[in-house]
JSON list of C-alpha atoms in Angstrom, two decimals:
[
{"chain": "A", "resi": 1363, "resn": "SER", "atom": "CA", "xyz": [-11.71, -32.39, -6.74]},
{"chain": "A", "resi": 1364, "resn": "PHE", "atom": "CA", "xyz": [-14.20, -30.70, -4.46]},
{"chain": "A", "resi": 1365, "resn": "PHE", "atom": "CA", "xyz": [-11.75, -30.60, -1.55]},
{"chain": "A", "resi": 1366, "resn": "ARG", "atom": "CA", "xyz": [-9.04, -28.90, -3.62]},
{"chain": "A", "resi": 1367, "resn": "VAL", "atom": "CA", "xyz": [-11.49, -26.25, -4.82]},
{"chain": "A", "resi": 1368, "resn": "HIS", "atom": "CA", "xyz": [-12.74, -25.81, -1.25]},
{"chain": "A", "resi": 1369, "resn": "GLU", "atom": "CA", "xyz": [-9.16, -25.37, 0.04]},
{"chain": "A", "resi": 1370, "resn": "GLN", "atom": "CA", "xyz": [-8.41, -22.80, -2.66]},
{"chain": "A", "resi": 1371, "resn": "PHE", "atom": "CA", "xyz": [-11.62, -20.91, -1.85]},
{"chain": "A", "resi": 1372, "resn": "GLN", "atom": "CA", "xyz": [-10.77, -20.83, 1.87]},
{"chain": "A", "resi": 1373, "resn": "PHE", "atom": "CA", "xyz": [-7.25, -19.61, 1.05]},
{"chain": "A", "resi": 1374, "resn": "MET", "atom": "CA", "xyz": [-8.55, -16.79, -1.16]},
{"chain": "A", "resi": 1375, "resn": "ALA", "atom": "CA", "xyz": [-11.31, -15.95, 1.32]},
{"chain": "A", "resi": 1376, "resn": "ALA", "atom": "CA", "xyz": [-8.66, -15.36, 4.00]},
{"chain": "A", "resi": 1377, "resn": "HIS", "atom": "CA", "xyz": [-6.85, -12.92, 1.69]},
{"chain": "A", "resi": 1378, "resn": "LEU", "atom": "CA", "xyz": [-10.07, -11.10, 0.85]},
{"chain": "A", "resi": 1379, "resn": "ALA", "atom": "CA", "xyz": [-11.08, -10.89, 4.51]},
{"chain": "A", "resi": 1380, "resn": "VAL", "atom": "CA", "xyz": [-7.73, -9.45, 5.67]},
{"chain": "A", "resi": 1381, "resn": "SER", "atom": "CA", "xyz": [-7.69, -7.01, 2.77]},
{"chain": "A", "resi": 1382, "resn": "LYS", "atom": "CA", "xyz": [-11.22, -5.73, 3.28]},
{"chain": "A", "resi": 1383, "resn": "VAL", "atom": "CA", "xyz": [-11.13, -5.53, 7.09]},
{"chain": "A", "resi": 1384, "resn": "SER", "atom": "CA", "xyz": [-7.87, -3.60, 7.02]},
{"chain": "A", "resi": 1385, "resn": "GLU", "atom": "CA", "xyz": [-9.19, -1.22, 4.36]},
{"chain": "A", "resi": 1386, "resn": "LEU", "atom": "CA", "xyz": [-12.33, -0.58, 6.40]},
{"chain": "A", "resi": 1387, "resn": "SER", "atom": "CA", "xyz": [-10.21, -0.08, 9.53]},
{"chain": "A", "resi": 1388, "resn": "ILE", "atom": "CA", "xyz": [-7.99, 2.57, 7.98]},
{"chain": "A", "resi": 1389, "resn": "GLN", "atom": "CA", "xyz": [-10.99, 4.36, 6.51]},
{"chain": "A", "resi": 1390, "resn": "ASN", "atom": "CA", "xyz": [-12.61, 4.35, 9.95]},
{"chain": "A", "resi": 1391, "resn": "ALA", "atom": "CA", "xyz": [-9.41, 5.61, 11.62]},
{"chain": "A", "resi": 1392, "resn": "SER", "atom": "CA", "xyz": [-9.19, 8.49, 9.14]},
{"chain": "A", "resi": 1393, "resn": "GLY", "atom": "CA", "xyz": [-12.83, 9.51, 9.43]},
{"chain": "A", "resi": 1394, "resn": "GLY", "atom": "CA", "xyz": [-13.45, 8.23, 5.90]},
{"chain": "A", "resi": 1395, "resn": "GLN", "atom": "CA", "xyz": [-10.88, 10.65, 4.50]},
{"chain": "A", "resi": 1396, "resn": "CYS", "atom": "CA", "xyz": [-8.05, 8.19, 3.77]},
{"chain": "A", "resi": 1397, "resn": "PRO", "atom": "CA", "xyz": [-6.68, 8.70, 0.25]},
{"chain": "A", "resi": 1398, "resn": "GLN", "atom": "CA", "xyz": [-7.09, 5.79, -2.14]},
{"chain": "A", "resi": 1399, "resn": "TRP", "atom": "CA", "xyz": [-3.37, 5.10, -2.43]},
{"chain": "A", "resi": 1400, "resn": "LEU", "atom": "CA", "xyz": [-3.05, 4.74, 1.36]},
{"chain": "A", "resi": 1401, "resn": "ALA", "atom": "CA", "xyz": [-6.19, 2.62, 1.80]},
{"chain": "A", "resi": 1402, "resn": "SER", "atom": "CA", "xyz": [-5.02, 0.32, -0.98]},
{"chain": "A", "resi": 1403, "resn": "GLY", "atom": "CA", "xyz": [-1.46, 0.28, 0.34]},
{"chain": "A", "resi": 1404, "resn": "PHE", "atom": "CA", "xyz": [-2.55, -0.45, 3.90]},
{"chain": "A", "resi": 1405, "resn": "SER", "atom": "CA", "xyz": [-4.82, -3.33, 2.92]},
{"chain": "A", "resi": 1406, "resn": "SER", "atom": "CA", "xyz": [-2.02, -4.81, 0.79]},
{"chain": "A", "resi": 1407, "resn": "TYR", "atom": "CA", "xyz": [0.48, -4.31, 3.63]},
{"chain": "A", "resi": 1408, "resn": "CYS", "atom": "CA", "xyz": [-1.80, -6.08, 6.12]},
{"chain": "A", "resi": 1409, "resn": "GLU", "atom": "CA", "xyz": [-2.42, -8.92, 3.67]},
{"chain": "A", "resi": 1410, "resn": "ASN", "atom": "CA", "xyz": [1.33, -9.36, 3.19]},
{"chain": "A", "resi": 1411, "resn": "VAL", "atom": "CA", "xyz": [2.12, -9.24, 6.91]},
{"chain": "A", "resi": 1412, "resn": "ALA", "atom": "CA", "xyz": [-0.69, -11.63, 7.87]},
{"chain": "A", "resi": 1413, "resn": "LEU", "atom": "CA", "xyz": [-0.53, -14.09, 4.98]},
{"chain": "A", "resi": 1414, "resn": "ARG", "atom": "CA", "xyz": [2.93, -13.49, 3.42]},
{"chain": "A", "resi": 1415, "resn": "LYS", "atom": "CA", "xyz": [1.46, -13.03, -0.07]},
{"chain": "A", "resi": 1416, "resn": "ASN", "atom": "CA", "xyz": [-0.55, -10.48, -1.97]},
{"chain": "A", "resi": 1417, "resn": "LEU", "atom": "CA", "xyz": [-3.35, -12.06, -3.97]},
{"chain": "A", "resi": 1418, "resn": "VAL", "atom": "CA", "xyz": [-5.97, -9.31, -3.78]},
{"chain": "A", "resi": 1419, "resn": "ARG", "atom": "CA", "xyz": [-5.79, -6.64, -6.47]},
{"chain": "A", "resi": 1420, "resn": "LYS", "atom": "CA", "xyz": [-7.72, -3.39, -6.15]},
{"chain": "A", "resi": 1421, "resn": "ILE", "atom": "CA", "xyz": [-9.63, -2.04, -9.11]},
{"chain": "A", "resi": 1422, "resn": "ASN", "atom": "CA", "xyz": [-12.21, 0.67, -9.46]},
{"chain": "A", "resi": 1423, "resn": "TYR", "atom": "CA", "xyz": [-14.29, 0.76, -12.66]},
{"chain": "A", "resi": 1424, "resn": "GLU", "atom": "CA", "xyz": [-11.61, -0.35, -15.12]},
{"chain": "A", "resi": 1425, "resn": "VAL", "atom": "CA", "xyz": [-9.71, -3.63, -15.04]},
{"chain": "A", "resi": 1426, "resn": "ASN", "atom": "CA", "xyz": [-5.99, -2.89, -15.00]},
{"chain": "A", "resi": 1427, "resn": "GLU", "atom": "CA", "xyz": [-3.53, -5.70, -15.48]},
{"chain": "A", "resi": 1428, "resn": "THR", "atom": "CA", "xyz": [-1.11, -6.00, -12.61]},
{"chain": "A", "resi": 1429, "resn": "PRO", "atom": "CA", "xyz": [1.74, -8.17, -13.89]},
{"chain": "A", "resi": 1430, "resn": "ILE", "atom": "CA", "xyz": [3.36, -8.61, -10.53]},
{"chain": "A", "resi": 1431, "resn": "GLY", "atom": "CA", "xyz": [4.16, -11.62, -8.40]},
{"chain": "A", "resi": 1432, "resn": "PRO", "atom": "CA", "xyz": [2.59, -12.50, -5.07]},
{"chain": "A", "resi": 1433, "resn": "ASN", "atom": "CA", "xyz": [5.56, -11.35, -2.96]},
{"chain": "A", "resi": 1434, "resn": "TRP", "atom": "CA", "xyz": [5.26, -7.58, -3.11]},
{"chain": "A", "resi": 1435, "resn": "ALA", "atom": "CA", "xyz": [8.13, -7.07, -0.67]},
{"chain": "A", "resi": 1436, "resn": "LEU", "atom": "CA", "xyz": [10.48, -8.65, -3.22]},
{"chain": "A", "resi": 1437, "resn": "GLU", "atom": "CA", "xyz": [8.79, -6.91, -6.17]},
{"chain": "A", "resi": 1438, "resn": "VAL", "atom": "CA", "xyz": [9.31, -3.45, -4.71]},
{"chain": "A", "resi": 1439, "resn": "LYS", "atom": "CA", "xyz": [12.97, -4.21, -3.93]},
{"chain": "A", "resi": 1440, "resn": "ARG", "atom": "CA", "xyz": [13.40, -5.32, -7.55]},
{"chain": "A", "resi": 1441, "resn": "LEU", "atom": "CA", "xyz": [11.79, -2.08, -8.74]},
{"chain": "A", "resi": 1442, "resn": "ALA", "atom": "CA", "xyz": [14.00, -0.02, -6.42]},
{"chain": "A", "resi": 1443, "resn": "ALA", "atom": "CA", "xyz": [17.14, -1.78, -7.65]},
{"chain": "A", "resi": 1444, "resn": "ALA", "atom": "CA", "xyz": [16.07, -1.09, -11.24]},
{"chain": "A", "resi": 1445, "resn": "ARG", "atom": "CA", "xyz": [15.37, 2.57, -10.35]},
{"chain": "A", "resi": 1446, "resn": "ALA", "atom": "CA", "xyz": [11.84, 2.06, -11.64]},
{"chain": "A", "resi": 1447, "resn": "LEU", "atom": "CA", "xyz": [9.97, 3.55, -8.69]},
{"chain": "A", "resi": 1448, "resn": "ARG", "atom": "CA", "xyz": [7.80, 6.57, -9.31]},
{"chain": "A", "resi": 1449, "resn": "PRO", "atom": "CA", "xyz": [7.74, 9.84, -7.35]},
{"chain": "A", "resi": 1450, "resn": "TRP", "atom": "CA", "xyz": [5.40, 9.70, -4.36]},
{"chain": "A", "resi": 1451, "resn": "ASP", "atom": "CA", "xyz": [3.39, 12.72, -5.44]},
{"chain": "A", "resi": 1452, "resn": "ARG", "atom": "CA", "xyz": [2.52, 10.96, -8.72]},
{"chain": "A", "resi": 1453, "resn": "VAL", "atom": "CA", "xyz": [1.20, 7.86, -6.93]},
{"chain": "A", "resi": 1454, "resn": "MET", "atom": "CA", "xyz": [-0.69, 9.97, -4.37]},
{"chain": "A", "resi": 1455, "resn": "ARG", "atom": "CA", "xyz": [-2.57, 11.80, -7.14]},
{"chain": "A", "resi": 1456, "resn": "LEU", "atom": "CA", "xyz": [-3.75, 8.66, -8.93]},
{"chain": "A", "resi": 1457, "resn": "GLU", "atom": "CA", "xyz": [-7.32, 7.48, -8.80]},
{"chain": "A", "resi": 1458, "resn": "LEU", "atom": "CA", "xyz": [-7.56, 3.78, -8.02]},
{"chain": "A", "resi": 1459, "resn": "ARG", "atom": "CA", "xyz": [-8.96, 3.10, -11.48]},
{"chain": "A", "resi": 1460, "resn": "ASP", "atom": "CA", "xyz": [-5.70, 4.40, -12.97]},
{"chain": "A", "resi": 1461, "resn": "PHE", "atom": "CA", "xyz": [-3.39, 2.21, -10.88]},
{"chain": "A", "resi": 1462, "resn": "GLU", "atom": "CA", "xyz": [-1.00, -0.01, -12.77]},
{"chain": "A", "resi": 1463, "resn": "GLY", "atom": "CA", "xyz": [0.87, -2.91, -11.20]},
{"chain": "A", "resi": 1464, "resn": "ILE", "atom": "CA", "xyz": [3.80, -0.74, -10.20]},
{"chain": "A", "resi": 1465, "resn": "ASP", "atom": "CA", "xyz": [1.46, 1.76, -8.53]},
{"chain": "A", "resi": 1466, "resn": "SER", "atom": "CA", "xyz": [-0.18, -0.96, -6.44]},
{"chain": "A", "resi": 1467, "resn": "VAL", "atom": "CA", "xyz": [3.19, -2.31, -5.33]},
{"chain": "A", "resi": 1468, "resn": "GLN", "atom": "CA", "xyz": [4.49, 1.18, -4.66]},
{"chain": "A", "resi": 1469, "resn": "ALA", "atom": "CA", "xyz": [1.44, 2.19, -2.59]},
{"chain": "A", "resi": 1470, "resn": "TYR", "atom": "CA", "xyz": [2.00, -0.98, -0.55]},
{"chain": "A", "resi": 1471, "resn": "ALA", "atom": "CA", "xyz": [5.68, -0.12, -0.03]},
{"chain": "A", "resi": 1472, "resn": "MET", "atom": "CA", "xyz": [5.05, 3.55, 0.78]},
{"chain": "A", "resi": 1473, "resn": "THR", "atom": "CA", "xyz": [2.50, 2.52, 3.40]},
{"chain": "A", "resi": 1474, "resn": "ALA", "atom": "CA", "xyz": [4.78, -0.16, 4.86]},
{"chain": "A", "resi": 1475, "resn": "TYR", "atom": "CA", "xyz": [7.58, 2.40, 5.17]},
{"chain": "A", "resi": 1476, "resn": "LEU", "atom": "CA", "xyz": [5.41, 5.07, 6.78]},
{"chain": "A", "resi": 1477, "resn": "PHE", "atom": "CA", "xyz": [3.87, 2.58, 9.21]},
{"chain": "A", "resi": 1478, "resn": "GLN", "atom": "CA", "xyz": [7.13, 0.88, 10.18]},
{"chain": "A", "resi": 1479, "resn": "ARG", "atom": "CA", "xyz": [9.11, 4.11, 10.37]},
{"chain": "A", "resi": 1480, "resn": "ASP", "atom": "CA", "xyz": [6.95, 5.31, 13.24]},
{"chain": "A", "resi": 1481, "resn": "PRO", "atom": "CA", "xyz": [3.51, 3.86, 14.07]},
{"chain": "A", "resi": 1482, "resn": "GLN", "atom": "CA", "xyz": [2.56, 6.90, 16.17]},
{"chain": "A", "resi": 1483, "resn": "GLN", "atom": "CA", "xyz": [3.36, 9.27, 13.30]},
{"chain": "A", "resi": 1484, "resn": "PHE", "atom": "CA", "xyz": [1.27, 7.01, 11.06]},
{"chain": "A", "resi": 1485, "resn": "LEU", "atom": "CA", "xyz": [-1.67, 7.46, 13.44]},
{"chain": "A", "resi": 1486, "resn": "ASP", "atom": "CA", "xyz": [-1.00, 11.22, 13.48]},
{"chain": "A", "resi": 1487, "resn": "LEU", "atom": "CA", "xyz": [-1.18, 11.14, 9.68]},
{"chain": "A", "resi": 1488, "resn": "LEU", "atom": "CA", "xyz": [-4.59, 9.46, 9.81]},
{"chain": "A", "resi": 1489, "resn": "GLU", "atom": "CA", "xyz": [-5.81, 12.15, 12.21]},
{"chain": "A", "resi": 1490, "resn": "LEU", "atom": "CA", "xyz": [-4.59, 14.85, 9.81]},
{"chain": "A", "resi": 1491, "resn": "TYR", "atom": "CA", "xyz": [-6.52, 13.19, 6.99]},
{"chain": "A", "resi": 1492, "resn": "ALA", "atom": "CA", "xyz": [-9.61, 13.00, 9.23]},
{"chain": "A", "resi": 1493, "resn": "GLU", "atom": "CA", "xyz": [-9.28, 16.76, 9.70]},
{"chain": "A", "resi": 1494, "resn": "GLY", "atom": "CA", "xyz": [-9.26, 17.23, 5.92]},
{"chain": "A", "resi": 1495, "resn": "GLY", "atom": "CA", "xyz": [-5.52, 17.39, 5.40]},
{"chain": "A", "resi": 1496, "resn": "GLU", "atom": "CA", "xyz": [-3.97, 17.12, 1.94]},
{"chain": "A", "resi": 1497, "resn": "ASN", "atom": "CA", "xyz": [-1.52, 14.32, 1.03]},
{"chain": "A", "resi": 1498, "resn": "THR", "atom": "CA", "xyz": [1.85, 16.04, 0.88]},
{"chain": "A", "resi": 1499, "resn": "ALA", "atom": "CA", "xyz": [1.23, 18.58, 3.65]},
{"chain": "A", "resi": 1500, "resn": "SER", "atom": "CA", "xyz": [-0.19, 15.93, 5.98]},
{"chain": "A", "resi": 1501, "resn": "ILE", "atom": "CA", "xyz": [2.70, 13.53, 5.48]},
{"chain": "A", "resi": 1502, "resn": "GLU", "atom": "CA", "xyz": [5.26, 16.30, 5.94]},
{"chain": "A", "resi": 1503, "resn": "LYS", "atom": "CA", "xyz": [3.53, 17.52, 9.10]},
{"chain": "A", "resi": 1504, "resn": "ALA", "atom": "CA", "xyz": [3.11, 14.05, 10.62]},
{"chain": "A", "resi": 1505, "resn": "TYR", "atom": "CA", "xyz": [6.67, 12.94, 9.87]},
{"chain": "A", "resi": 1506, "resn": "GLY", "atom": "CA", "xyz": [8.48, 16.27, 10.19]},
{"chain": "A", "resi": 1507, "resn": "HIS", "atom": "CA", "xyz": [10.35, 15.99, 6.88]},
{"chain": "A", "resi": 1508, "resn": "PRO", "atom": "CA", "xyz": [9.75, 17.06, 3.27]},
{"chain": "A", "resi": 1509, "resn": "ILE", "atom": "CA", "xyz": [8.36, 14.39, 0.93]},
{"chain": "A", "resi": 1510, "resn": "ALA", "atom": "CA", "xyz": [11.60, 14.44, -1.08]},
{"chain": "A", "resi": 1511, "resn": "GLU", "atom": "CA", "xyz": [13.64, 13.50, 2.01]},
{"chain": "A", "resi": 1512, "resn": "LEU", "atom": "CA", "xyz": [11.18, 10.78, 3.00]},
{"chain": "A", "resi": 1513, "resn": "GLN", "atom": "CA", "xyz": [11.28, 9.31, -0.50]},
{"chain": "A", "resi": 1514, "resn": "VAL", "atom": "CA", "xyz": [15.10, 9.13, -0.46]},
{"chain": "A", "resi": 1515, "resn": "ASP", "atom": "CA", "xyz": [15.01, 7.49, 2.99]},
{"chain": "A", "resi": 1516, "resn": "TRP", "atom": "CA", "xyz": [12.29, 5.11, 1.76]},
{"chain": "A", "resi": 1517, "resn": "VAL", "atom": "CA", "xyz": [14.47, 3.83, -1.08]},
{"chain": "A", "resi": 1518, "resn": "ARG", "atom": "CA", "xyz": [17.34, 3.24, 1.39]},
{"chain": "A", "resi": 1519, "resn": "TRP", "atom": "CA", "xyz": [14.86, 1.45, 3.68]},
{"chain": "A", "resi": 1520, "resn": "LEU", "atom": "CA", "xyz": [13.68, -0.73, 0.78]},
{"chain": "A", "resi": 1521, "resn": "MET", "atom": "CA", "xyz": [17.22, -1.76, -0.10]},
{"chain": "A", "resi": 1522, "resn": "ARG", "atom": "CA", "xyz": [18.25, -2.73, 3.43]}
]
């Protein structure tokens, strides 16, 4: 019926609005220099925190299937338990058009970890990107640890 379609549209519109506003916010905070993985991860993180589901999928030029459920927090824990997560440097190098489902979920989880680990360091990271900083060097400088150590801690954090 019309009302059911209208309800579904409003529900999806809320997801789109949260996703887009958060993506624009992080791009603004980083002076437009936010890497694609982080912008995508942050918008997915905000969507999950605000609406408890991830319905918005990011694509750029090519449609990539993302066979993942709507609860990305559970999906990434499942991937961690299966030891199916990818190295951070691989995800950070990907163009959005090359993202697969696992890359979208992983970008979400990497961003959630970095943000929740220390919000001030997350803001410092955005400033480093605004100054033209590169992925690995900027993360290591903002958080004071090598990427390899952060990734090990991230997996522990995921499995808590």
